[in-house]
Amino acid sequence: MAQTIDVVAPARSAKEPLFDRRMIAGLAILVGILTIFLTYTRLPSAISKFSIVDIAATKDTQSAFSQILDPAAFPGALEWIAYGVNLWDANAIGMFFAMLLGGAAMTAFQFSPRTRVRNLLGKGGVAGAGLGGALGVPLFMCSACSAPVSLGFYRGGAALETSLGVILGSALFHPISLMAIFLLMPVEMAAARIAFGLVMLLAVVPAVARLRTGSPACAVGAPPGLEAPPSGGPAGERIGWVRAGRQAVSAWADNTVDFALKLGPPMLLAGFVVGVIFSILPPQGISGSIGTGAVAILIAAAVGTLVQVPGMFEIPLTLGVLALGLGEGAATAILLTVPSTGLITFGVTRREYGWKVPGSMMAATFALGSAAGFLVRAL
Amino acid sequence: MKKMWVRRILGTVVLVVMGASAAYSLNFAGLRDKFPPPAVAAASALSSPSAR
């Protein structure tokens, strides 16, 4: 499948070329796939969901989104199978395109001139996180599906802050979700969602990124067929466009297949684990036993931190929590924590980022989601 | 070398399965209409005249 790639030792001089033709080809693949994803599936889907997103998801009603298997048709101990299969079906399109986009992102950036483009994406701190957030917004993906794209950036040479920012930008600043939240929910809850997203992106991500030690994953997990990161040196410039395109497509295929093998099985497994949590503690089914106070907020935040749902589903879920009388505090905790991260994102990113980074993101999600819930309840 | 090819084959299989799942979810070529999900098929059976 892979062709031999010319590898030239990086020349850190003022004569480093501005671009590599293979990088341009990789970017074209990335933009092309993203365009197909948005125009053929994601935007039409988001717009169609907008018309039904105000149907509260309660224990006795069907989910606002389609189902493959009906959990009610399963014995109680096996309901997790239905939840897991439904979650896989709901995320199937996003996850497939996430593999393709992650592979394309890694391809584009691994061919980028080492000091020019990588300096831009290699910025750490608040600036890097903000850049990542901005790059994540057009993905329109949940935090599970955007995780492979994040890894593609990271393995291609982007800073960890930028890579984590991609996940949060996509999950928390989904334009259609934000529009629906402002239209359907009290303004204090909508404001809490915006504030939570900004704090997570601009404060938590830079802090959490410092926990990652060692070299970036791109130096450790290079896909098969590429023995060393190629450089955009003189050899890259002399390659013709046709050959550059072929090398970029070949690298993209290798990267995508590598992503699928490393991330597909953990995604499936984590989905069934989320299914177990849903069957034991469905967020919309715990009313009546925990009231509307601090316990309700903490349990809602904990469940929301662990579970993962398709894009925009936090909205009917939150409306369901409100309809069941759990109060705005618990509803706010659900609205903030559910889309942010979860066990699927943890399982997918743990291998590249180490367990401290995704674990700390989950801890921060729980803490800030709970705090926001207490604040909104007090208002 | 052999391990690299095994990884490529397995990765391709996983990618094809994910692609097939995505195609089914998208109702590509009417797949979802031809093979409706069990939950939808059960709901249709309950609402059909013969079920009353």
XYZ file of C-alpha atoms in Angstrom:
431
model
C 0.000 0.000 0.000
C 2.651 2.645 0.960
C 5.240 3.936 -1.443
C 8.776 4.690 -0.420
C 8.826 8.215 0.930
C 11.895 10.359 0.445
C 13.165 11.336 3.878
C 15.523 14.246 4.233
C 17.064 15.373 7.483
C 15.338 18.578 8.534
C 17.276 21.724 7.701
C 16.565 24.396 10.281
C 17.785 27.303 8.171
C 16.348 30.500 6.728
C 16.052 28.712 3.347
C 13.449 26.212 4.554
C 10.661 26.114 1.950
C 7.345 27.716 2.754
C 5.386 24.598 1.898
C 5.703 21.008 0.772
C 3.550 19.823 -2.119
C 2.673 16.714 -0.158
C 1.397 18.955 2.647
C -0.819 20.835 0.187
C -2.168 17.531 -1.135
C -2.815 16.373 2.436
C -4.679 19.600 3.227
C -6.753 19.165 0.051
C -7.735 15.678 1.218
C -8.662 17.081 4.663
C -10.777 19.910 3.249
C -12.417 17.607 0.703
C -13.472 15.028 3.275
C -14.687 17.718 5.668
C -16.759 19.299 2.893
C -18.371 15.963 2.031
C -19.014 15.232 5.719
C -20.637 18.592 6.396
C -22.711 18.953 3.244
C -23.805 15.349 2.799
C -24.458 14.340 6.402
C -23.679 16.585 9.326
C -25.407 19.867 8.454
C -28.608 18.234 7.119
C -28.654 16.001 10.219
C -28.120 18.896 12.624
C -30.844 20.931 10.945
C -33.296 18.003 11.067
C -32.451 17.400 14.743
C -33.145 21.078 15.438
C -36.842 20.480 14.764
C -37.129 17.657 17.312
C -34.508 18.647 19.867
C -37.178 20.190 22.108
C -38.750 16.778 22.790
C -37.663 15.993 26.324
C -36.005 12.603 26.687
C -37.677 10.960 29.683
C -37.676 7.380 30.846
C -41.085 6.691 29.369
C -40.577 8.276 25.985
C -38.586 7.221 22.993
C -35.279 8.952 22.527
C -35.404 12.046 20.351
C -32.963 10.199 18.064
C -33.380 6.930 16.182
C -32.794 3.524 17.744
C -31.577 0.213 16.347
C -32.644 -1.869 19.343
C -35.321 -1.041 21.897
C -33.838 -1.359 25.436
C -37.321 -2.087 26.786
C -37.334 -5.312 24.756
C -34.296 -6.617 26.656
C -34.146 -8.100 30.162
C -32.900 -5.517 32.669
C -29.453 -7.101 32.997
C -28.939 -6.987 29.215
C -30.259 -3.500 28.437
C -26.662 -2.295 28.113
C -26.403 -4.238 24.847
C -29.196 -2.191 23.296
C -27.783 1.095 24.616
C -24.318 0.201 23.326
C -25.588 -0.776 19.863
C -27.750 2.356 19.647
C -24.810 4.538 20.640
C -22.622 2.842 18.003
C -25.317 3.426 15.368
C -25.815 7.060 16.408
C -22.078 7.723 16.221
C -21.277 5.496 13.213
C -21.216 8.267 10.624
C -19.253 10.672 12.798
C -16.723 8.037 13.864
C -16.101 6.821 10.306
C -15.475 10.331 9.046
C -13.423 11.034 12.170
C -11.037 8.250 11.127
C -10.747 9.704 7.626
C -10.280 13.255 8.951
C -7.798 12.198 11.615
C -5.730 10.383 9.017
C -5.869 13.397 6.692
C -4.903 15.838 9.460
C -1.926 13.721 10.402
C -0.891 13.433 6.754
C -1.096 17.190 6.148
C 0.909 18.100 9.203
C 3.522 15.374 9.023
C 4.555 16.744 5.624
C 4.590 20.337 6.833
C 7.864 22.262 6.947
C 9.183 21.631 10.403
C 9.697 25.175 11.600
C 7.090 27.207 9.730
C 3.690 25.536 9.891
C 4.541 23.442 12.901
C 5.500 26.596 14.831
C 1.962 27.826 14.262
C 0.317 24.608 15.431
C 2.995 23.864 17.988
C 2.119 26.854 20.175
C 1.222 25.815 23.665
C -0.639 27.624 26.374
C -3.820 29.613 26.011
C -3.074 30.609 22.400
C -2.681 26.998 21.340
C -5.839 25.949 23.126
C -7.783 28.795 21.550
C -6.487 27.898 18.104
C -7.486 24.281 18.637
C -10.941 25.359 19.758
C -11.380 27.449 16.616
C -10.223 24.540 14.441
C -12.683 22.220 16.187
C -15.821 24.333 15.668
C -16.352 23.464 11.976
C -16.180 19.730 12.714
C -19.699 19.584 14.207
C -18.768 16.419 16.087
C -19.312 15.115 19.587
C -16.307 14.643 21.875
C -16.078 10.945 20.998
C -15.900 11.465 17.254
C -13.600 14.485 17.403
C -11.061 12.549 19.495
C -9.486 10.787 16.470
C -9.219 14.130 14.675
C -7.506 15.527 17.761
C -5.065 12.641 17.705
C -4.401 13.269 14.033
C -3.353 16.825 14.830
C -1.205 15.694 17.744
C 0.572 12.916 15.888
C 1.141 15.327 13.017
C 3.029 17.677 15.320
C 0.431 20.027 16.827
C 0.769 21.011 20.452
C -1.229 19.037 22.996
C -3.161 22.215 23.880
C -4.216 22.635 20.252
C -5.146 18.972 19.939
C -7.267 18.975 23.116
C -8.791 22.285 22.033
C -10.097 20.593 18.877
C -12.202 18.199 20.995
C -13.709 20.925 23.170
C -14.222 23.368 20.298
C -16.176 20.760 18.363
C -18.186 19.456 21.335
C -18.976 22.611 23.298
C -19.179 25.296 20.599
C -21.397 23.460 18.101
C -23.194 26.482 16.557
C -26.560 24.793 16.106
C -26.437 23.335 19.621
C -25.723 26.752 21.105
C -28.574 28.272 19.131
C -30.976 25.586 20.398
C -29.778 26.002 23.982
C -30.385 29.744 23.943
C -33.833 29.236 22.427
C -35.039 26.394 24.640
C -33.449 26.890 28.034
C -33.290 29.578 30.717
C -30.695 32.209 29.957
C -28.656 31.405 33.081
C -28.202 27.814 31.880
C -27.198 28.950 28.403
C -24.734 31.453 29.846
C -23.298 28.736 32.091
C -22.680 26.570 29.025
C -20.713 29.327 27.278
C -18.729 30.200 30.397
C -17.979 26.532 31.100
C -16.732 26.040 27.550
C -14.425 29.045 27.714
C -12.990 28.085 31.102
C -12.397 24.493 30.010
C -10.767 25.582 26.767
C -8.661 28.518 27.902
C -7.803 27.567 31.490
C -8.176 23.829 32.014
C -6.619 22.654 28.741
C -3.353 24.632 29.175
C -3.098 23.421 32.777
C -3.824 19.790 31.924
C -1.381 19.815 28.998
C 1.484 20.362 31.447
C 0.795 16.897 32.853
C 1.947 15.280 29.633
C 5.627 14.413 29.763
C 7.841 12.853 27.147
C 7.974 13.255 23.388
C 4.897 13.772 21.223
C 3.157 10.637 20.041
C 4.107 11.284 16.417
C 7.665 10.299 17.276
C 6.483 7.143 18.980
C 3.513 5.883 17.005
C 4.490 6.543 13.397
C 2.207 4.596 11.091
C 3.650 1.613 9.268
C 5.645 2.448 6.159
C 6.999 5.730 7.532
C 10.187 5.075 9.441
C 10.807 8.737 10.276
C 8.802 11.924 9.926
C 9.430 13.214 6.437
C 10.619 16.746 5.998
C 9.590 19.545 3.697
C 13.165 20.049 2.648
C 14.499 20.426 -0.857
C 13.406 16.895 -1.807
C 9.775 17.784 -0.974
C 9.894 20.831 -3.237
C 11.341 18.963 -6.217
C 8.595 16.339 -6.192
C 6.024 16.896 -8.922
C 2.386 17.425 -8.047
C 1.297 13.996 -9.289
C 3.924 12.188 -7.250
C 3.225 14.437 -4.244
C -0.483 13.604 -4.538
C 0.228 9.870 -4.718
C 2.480 10.004 -1.662
C -0.090 12.036 0.257
C -2.908 9.600 -0.614
C -0.717 6.652 0.320
C 0.213 8.227 3.656
C -3.438 9.108 4.281
C -4.491 5.506 3.651
C -1.796 4.213 6.018
C -2.673 6.741 8.717
C -6.419 6.082 8.454
C -6.041 2.308 8.643
C -3.698 2.705 11.614
C -6.228 4.955 13.372
C -9.065 2.512 12.685
C -7.149 -0.395 14.210
C -6.077 1.560 17.298
C -9.285 3.483 17.933
C -12.180 1.455 16.517
C -12.187 -1.406 19.056
C -11.736 0.900 22.093
C -14.609 3.075 20.801
C -16.888 0.057 20.517
C -15.921 -1.252 23.955
C -16.312 2.142 25.616
C -19.745 2.522 24.002
C -20.930 -0.658 25.713
C -19.481 0.531 29.030
C -21.505 3.739 28.607
C -24.467 1.471 27.879
C -23.960 -0.239 31.246
C -24.001 3.149 32.984
C -27.115 4.198 31.087
C -28.909 1.001 32.097
C -27.963 1.389 35.779
C -28.285 5.169 36.109
C -30.205 6.718 33.204
C -29.989 10.484 33.698
C -33.690 10.878 32.936
C -34.738 8.042 35.230
C -33.277 9.003 38.582
C -35.990 11.473 39.518
C -37.904 11.021 42.712
C -35.057 9.440 44.606
C -32.472 12.197 44.829
C -34.467 15.435 45.050
C -33.265 18.710 43.595
C -30.420 19.602 45.945
C -26.707 19.039 46.127
C -26.939 15.249 45.767
C -28.901 15.591 42.535
C -26.327 18.010 41.118
C -23.356 15.824 42.045
C -24.932 12.621 40.720
C -25.989 14.378 37.504
C -22.464 15.754 37.051
C -20.886 12.358 37.720
C -23.153 10.499 35.299
C -22.765 13.239 32.699
C -18.982 13.119 32.959
C -18.867 9.378 32.348
C -21.440 8.936 29.602
C -21.139 10.057 26.028
C -23.994 10.839 23.667
C -24.306 11.819 20.002
C -24.029 15.471 19.085
C -26.864 17.688 20.358
C -28.435 14.884 22.395
C -27.503 16.680 25.619
C -30.338 19.082 24.798
C -33.313 16.666 24.951
C -31.558 14.933 27.834
C -31.399 18.206 29.776
C -35.008 19.009 28.920
C -35.926 15.558 30.218
C -34.118 16.232 33.502
C -36.022 19.521 33.821
C -39.342 17.867 32.963
C -38.801 15.277 35.671
C -38.375 17.993 38.275
C -34.702 17.570 39.113
C -34.196 21.337 39.020
C -32.042 23.713 37.038
C -28.938 22.848 39.044
C -28.872 19.180 38.025
C -30.038 20.087 34.514
C -27.156 22.543 34.152
C -24.692 19.900 35.312
C -26.019 17.516 32.633
C -25.967 20.213 29.929
C -22.301 20.962 30.602
C -20.785 17.588 31.426
C -22.474 15.255 28.947
C -21.014 16.726 25.734
C -17.583 17.565 27.154
C -15.865 14.258 27.582
C -16.611 10.699 28.590
C -15.377 7.160 28.744
C -15.122 6.814 24.969
C -12.891 9.886 24.690
C -10.851 8.622 27.635
C -10.405 5.200 26.085
C -9.492 6.591 22.674
C -6.990 9.222 23.825
C -5.413 7.461 26.802
C -2.878 5.574 24.731
C -1.474 8.693 23.041
C -1.895 11.309 25.768
C -1.347 9.093 28.806
C -4.058 8.515 31.387
C -3.361 11.720 33.361
C -4.476 14.071 30.594
C -7.909 12.605 29.751
C -8.400 11.688 33.416
C -7.738 15.267 34.488
C -10.075 16.559 31.801
C -12.828 14.342 33.212
C -12.082 15.464 36.764
C -12.198 19.123 35.712
C -15.445 18.498 33.812
C -17.042 17.015 36.925
C -15.766 19.779 39.217
C -16.705 22.693 36.967
C -20.001 21.097 35.913
C -20.961 20.644 39.566
C -19.873 24.179 40.438
C -21.939 25.611 37.595
C -24.927 23.550 38.731
C -24.651 24.932 42.268
C -24.272 28.471 40.937
C -27.319 28.274 38.640
C -29.397 26.688 41.421
C -28.459 29.563 43.731
C -29.435 32.280 41.237
C 7.283 -6.797 7.877
C 4.746 -9.565 8.407
C 3.449 -7.827 11.542
C 3.052 -4.601 9.572
C 0.892 -6.311 6.975
C -1.215 -8.033 9.622
C -1.866 -4.635 11.213
C -2.772 -3.163 7.830
C -5.202 -5.966 7.054
C -6.836 -5.809 10.485
C -7.049 -2.025 10.325
C -8.629 -2.214 6.885
C -11.197 -4.716 8.154
C -12.093 -2.425 11.068
C -12.349 0.548 8.713
C -14.610 -1.382 6.321
C -16.895 -2.407 9.214
C -17.071 1.211 10.374
C -17.783 2.330 6.828
C -20.566 -0.228 6.487
C -22.088 0.974 9.782
C -21.925 4.550 8.535
C -23.493 3.587 5.204
C -26.357 1.831 7.036
C -26.893 4.841 9.317
C -26.924 7.118 6.260
C -29.472 4.855 4.538
C -27.004 4.661 1.662
C -28.595 2.910 -1.346
C -31.735 2.470 0.765
C -30.015 -0.049 3.056
C -31.898 1.037 6.162
C -35.229 0.875 4.312
C -34.494 -2.598 2.943
C -33.241 -3.883 6.312
C -35.050 -1.815 8.968
C -33.676 -1.805 12.530
C -35.432 -4.323 14.840
C -36.858 -1.479 16.951
C -38.503 0.111 13.908
C -39.714 -3.237 12.550
C -41.321 -4.087 15.890
C -43.055 -0.712 16.082
C -44.354 -1.151 12.525
C -45.702 -4.614 13.308
C -47.559 -3.332 16.355
C -49.183 -0.532 14.408
C -50.247 -2.664 11.437
C -53.965 -3.535 11.040
C -53.287 -7.262 11.456
C -51.888 -6.626 14.919
C -55.153 -5.190 16.211
